[in-house]
CSV table of C-alpha atoms in Angstrom, one decimal:
chain,number,residue,atom,x,y,z
J,133,UNK,CA,0.0,0.0,0.0
J,134,UNK,CA,2.9,2.4,0.9
J,135,UNK,CA,4.4,1.7,-2.6
J,136,UNK,CA,1.1,2.6,-4.3
J,137,UNK,CA,0.9,5.8,-2.4
J,138,UNK,CA,4.6,6.6,-3.1
J,139,UNK,CA,4.1,5.8,-6.9
J,140,UNK,CA,1.0,8.0,-6.9
J,141,UNK,CA,2.8,10.9,-5.1
J,142,UNK,CA,5.8,10.6,-7.5
J,143,UNK,CA,3.5,10.6,-10.5
J,144,UNK,CA,1.7,13.6,-9.2
J,145,UNK,CA,5.0,15.4,-8.5
J,146,UNK,CA,6.3,14.6,-12.0
J,147,UNK,CA,3.1,15.7,-13.6
J,148,UNK,CA,3.2,19.0,-11.6
J,149,UNK,CA,6.8,19.6,-12.6
J,150,UNK,CA,6.0,19.0,-16.2
J,151,UNK,CA,3.0,21.2,-16.0
J,152,UNK,CA,5.0,24.0,-14.3
J,153,UNK,CA,7.8,23.7,-17.0
J,154,UNK,CA,5.2,24.1,-19.8
J,155,UNK,CA,3.7,27.1,-18.1
J,156,UNK,CA,7.2,28.6,-17.7
J,157,UNK,CA,7.9,28.0,-21.4
J,158,UNK,CA,4.6,29.7,-22.4
J,159,UNK,CA,5.4,32.6,-20.0
J,160,UNK,CA,8.9,33.0,-21.5
J,161,UNK,CA,7.5,33.0,-25.0
J,162,UNK,CA,5.0,35.7,-24.1
J,163,UNK,CA,7.7,37.7,-22.3
J,164,UNK,CA,9.9,37.6,-25.5
J,165,UNK,CA,6.9,38.7,-27.6
J,166,UNK,CA,6.3,41.6,-25.3
J,167,UNK,CA,9.9,42.7,-25.3
J,168,UNK,CA,10.3,42.3,-29.0
J,169,UNK,CA,9.4,45.6,-30.8
J,170,UNK,CA,6.8,45.2,-33.5
J,171,UNK,CA,8.1,46.3,-36.9
J,172,UNK,CA,5.2,47.6,-39.0
J,173,UNK,CA,5.6,49.1,-42.4
J,174,UNK,CA,3.3,52.0,-42.2
J,175,UNK,CA,4.8,53.8,-45.2
J,176,UNK,CA,6.7,56.4,-43.3
J,177,UNK,CA,10.4,57.0,-44.1
J,178,UNK,CA,12.8,55.6,-41.4
J,179,UNK,CA,15.6,57.9,-40.4
J,180,UNK,CA,17.9,55.0,-39.7
J,181,UNK,CA,19.4,56.6,-36.6
J,182,UNK,CA,22.0,54.9,-34.4
J,183,UNK,CA,20.8,54.4,-30.8
J,184,UNK,CA,22.5,57.6,-29.5
J,185,UNK,CA,21.0,59.8,-32.2
J,186,UNK,CA,17.6,58.1,-31.7
J,187,UNK,CA,17.6,58.9,-28.0
J,188,UNK,CA,18.7,62.4,-28.6
J,189,UNK,CA,16.0,63.0,-31.2
J,190,UNK,CA,13.3,61.5,-29.0
J,191,UNK,CA,14.5,63.7,-26.1
J,192,UNK,CA,14.3,66.8,-28.4
J,193,UNK,CA,10.8,65.9,-29.6
J,194,UNK,CA,9.6,65.5,-26.0
J,195,UNK,CA,11.2,68.8,-25.1
J,196,UNK,CA,9.3,70.4,-28.1
J,197,UNK,CA,6.0,68.9,-26.9
J,198,UNK,CA,6.6,70.1,-23.4
J,199,UNK,CA,7.3,73.6,-24.7
J,200,UNK,CA,4.0,73.5,-26.8
J,201,UNK,CA,2.1,72.5,-23.6
J,202,UNK,CA,3.7,75.3,-21.6
J,203,UNK,CA,3.0,77.8,-24.4
J,204,UNK,CA,-0.7,76.7,-24.5
J,205,UNK,CA,-1.0,77.3,-20.8
J,206,UNK,CA,0.7,80.7,-21.0
J,207,UNK,CA,-1.6,81.7,-23.8
J,208,UNK,CA,-4.7,80.7,-21.8
J,209,UNK,CA,-3.4,83.0,-19.0
J,210,UNK,CA,-2.7,85.8,-21.5
J,211,UNK,CA,1.0,85.8,-20.7
J,212,UNK,CA,2.0,86.5,-24.2
J,213,UNK,CA,5.5,87.8,-23.5
J,214,UNK,CA,6.5,84.7,-21.6
J,215,UNK,CA,5.0,82.5,-24.4
J,216,UNK,CA,7.0,84.5,-27.0
J,217,UNK,CA,10.2,84.0,-25.1
J,218,UNK,CA,9.6,80.3,-24.6
J,219,UNK,CA,8.6,79.8,-28.2
J,220,UNK,CA,11.8,81.3,-29.4
J,221,UNK,CA,14.2,79.7,-26.9
J,222,UNK,CA,12.7,76.2,-27.0
J,223,UNK,CA,11.4,75.9,-30.5
J,224,UNK,CA,13.0,78.8,-32.6
J,225,UNK,CA,15.5,78.4,-35.4
J,226,UNK,CA,18.5,78.9,-33.2
J,227,UNK,CA,21.9,77.8,-34.4
J,228,UNK,CA,21.7,74.7,-32.2
J,229,UNK,CA,18.4,73.7,-33.7
J,230,UNK,CA,19.6,74.2,-37.3
J,231,UNK,CA,22.7,72.1,-36.6
J,232,UNK,CA,20.6,69.4,-35.0
J,233,UNK,CA,18.2,69.2,-38.0
J,234,UNK,CA,21.2,68.9,-40.4
J,235,UNK,CA,22.8,66.1,-38.4
J,236,UNK,CA,20.4,63.3,-39.4
J,237,UNK,CA,21.5,62.9,-43.0
J,238,UNK,CA,18.1,63.2,-44.6
J,239,UNK,CA,17.6,66.4,-46.7
J,240,UNK,CA,13.8,66.3,-46.5
J,241,UNK,CA,13.8,65.8,-42.8
J,242,UNK,CA,16.3,68.7,-42.4
J,243,UNK,CA,14.2,71.0,-44.5
J,244,UNK,CA,11.0,70.2,-42.7
J,245,UNK,CA,12.7,70.6,-39.3
J,246,UNK,CA,14.1,74.0,-40.2
J,247,UNK,CA,10.7,75.1,-41.5
J,248,UNK,CA,9.2,74.0,-38.2
J,249,UNK,CA,11.8,76.1,-36.3
J,250,UNK,CA,11.2,79.1,-38.5
J,251,UNK,CA,7.5,78.9,-37.9
J,252,UNK,CA,8.2,79.0,-34.2
J,253,UNK,CA,10.2,82.3,-34.8
J,254,UNK,CA,7.1,83.7,-36.5
J,255,UNK,CA,4.9,82.4,-33.7
J,256,UNK,CA,7.1,84.1,-31.2
J,257,UNK,CA,6.6,87.4,-33.0
J,258,UNK,CA,2.8,86.9,-33.3
J,259,UNK,CA,2.6,86.4,-29.6
J,260,UNK,CA,3.9,89.9,-29.0
J,261,UNK,CA,0.8,91.3,-30.7
J,262,UNK,CA,-1.2,89.9,-27.7
J,263,UNK,CA,-4.0,88.8,-30.0
J,264,UNK,CA,-5.3,85.4,-28.8
J,265,UNK,CA,-6.9,84.4,-32.1
J,266,UNK,CA,-3.7,85.2,-34.1
J,267,UNK,CA,-1.6,83.5,-31.4
J,268,UNK,CA,-3.6,80.3,-31.6
J,269,UNK,CA,-3.5,80.4,-35.4
J,270,UNK,CA,0.3,80.7,-35.2
J,271,UNK,CA,0.5,77.9,-32.7
J,272,UNK,CA,-1.6,75.7,-35.0
J,273,UNK,CA,0.6,76.5,-38.0
J,274,UNK,CA,3.7,75.4,-36.0
J,275,UNK,CA,1.9,72.2,-34.8
J,276,UNK,CA,1.1,71.5,-38.5
J,277,UNK,CA,4.8,70.9,-39.0
J,278,UNK,CA,4.8,68.4,-36.2
J,279,UNK,CA,1.8,66.5,-37.7
J,280,UNK,CA,3.3,66.5,-41.2
J,281,UNK,CA,6.8,65.4,-40.0
J,282,UNK,CA,5.4,62.5,-37.9
J,283,UNK,CA,3.2,61.5,-40.9
J,284,UNK,CA,6.3,61.2,-43.2
J,285,UNK,CA,9.1,60.1,-40.9
J,286,UNK,CA,9.6,57.5,-38.2
J,287,UNK,CA,12.5,56.6,-35.9
């Protein structure tokens, strides 16, 4: 009787171990699928950046987005001079921004980036007029460059 119980226990333990091993395999496969980036051809042009350039560019785009958010808030508070300064310093066509746009090796991307930064220069000047409707139109014009660029290019 003890042998029967021992055989049953060993069988159960073996079954449990196999079952756990299979669950682990499934979990591992799912984890790999989660960690593996999906590559979808959505028709946009890849910039083919190295990891350092990619991180730098993503950081710049996040900074641009943060600046737009801050500008929107300042406009809602009718703080036009602060919005103007921020627009030029964070989004304008400074030497640093022009050099950054030229560093990616894609002429179309460079041109679009420089036009974006020039539109921020114009936006900065429009804000000085302290006309909310014109300010929002200028902001929309600058954001159009963001939308267009993201529709054409990808990291």
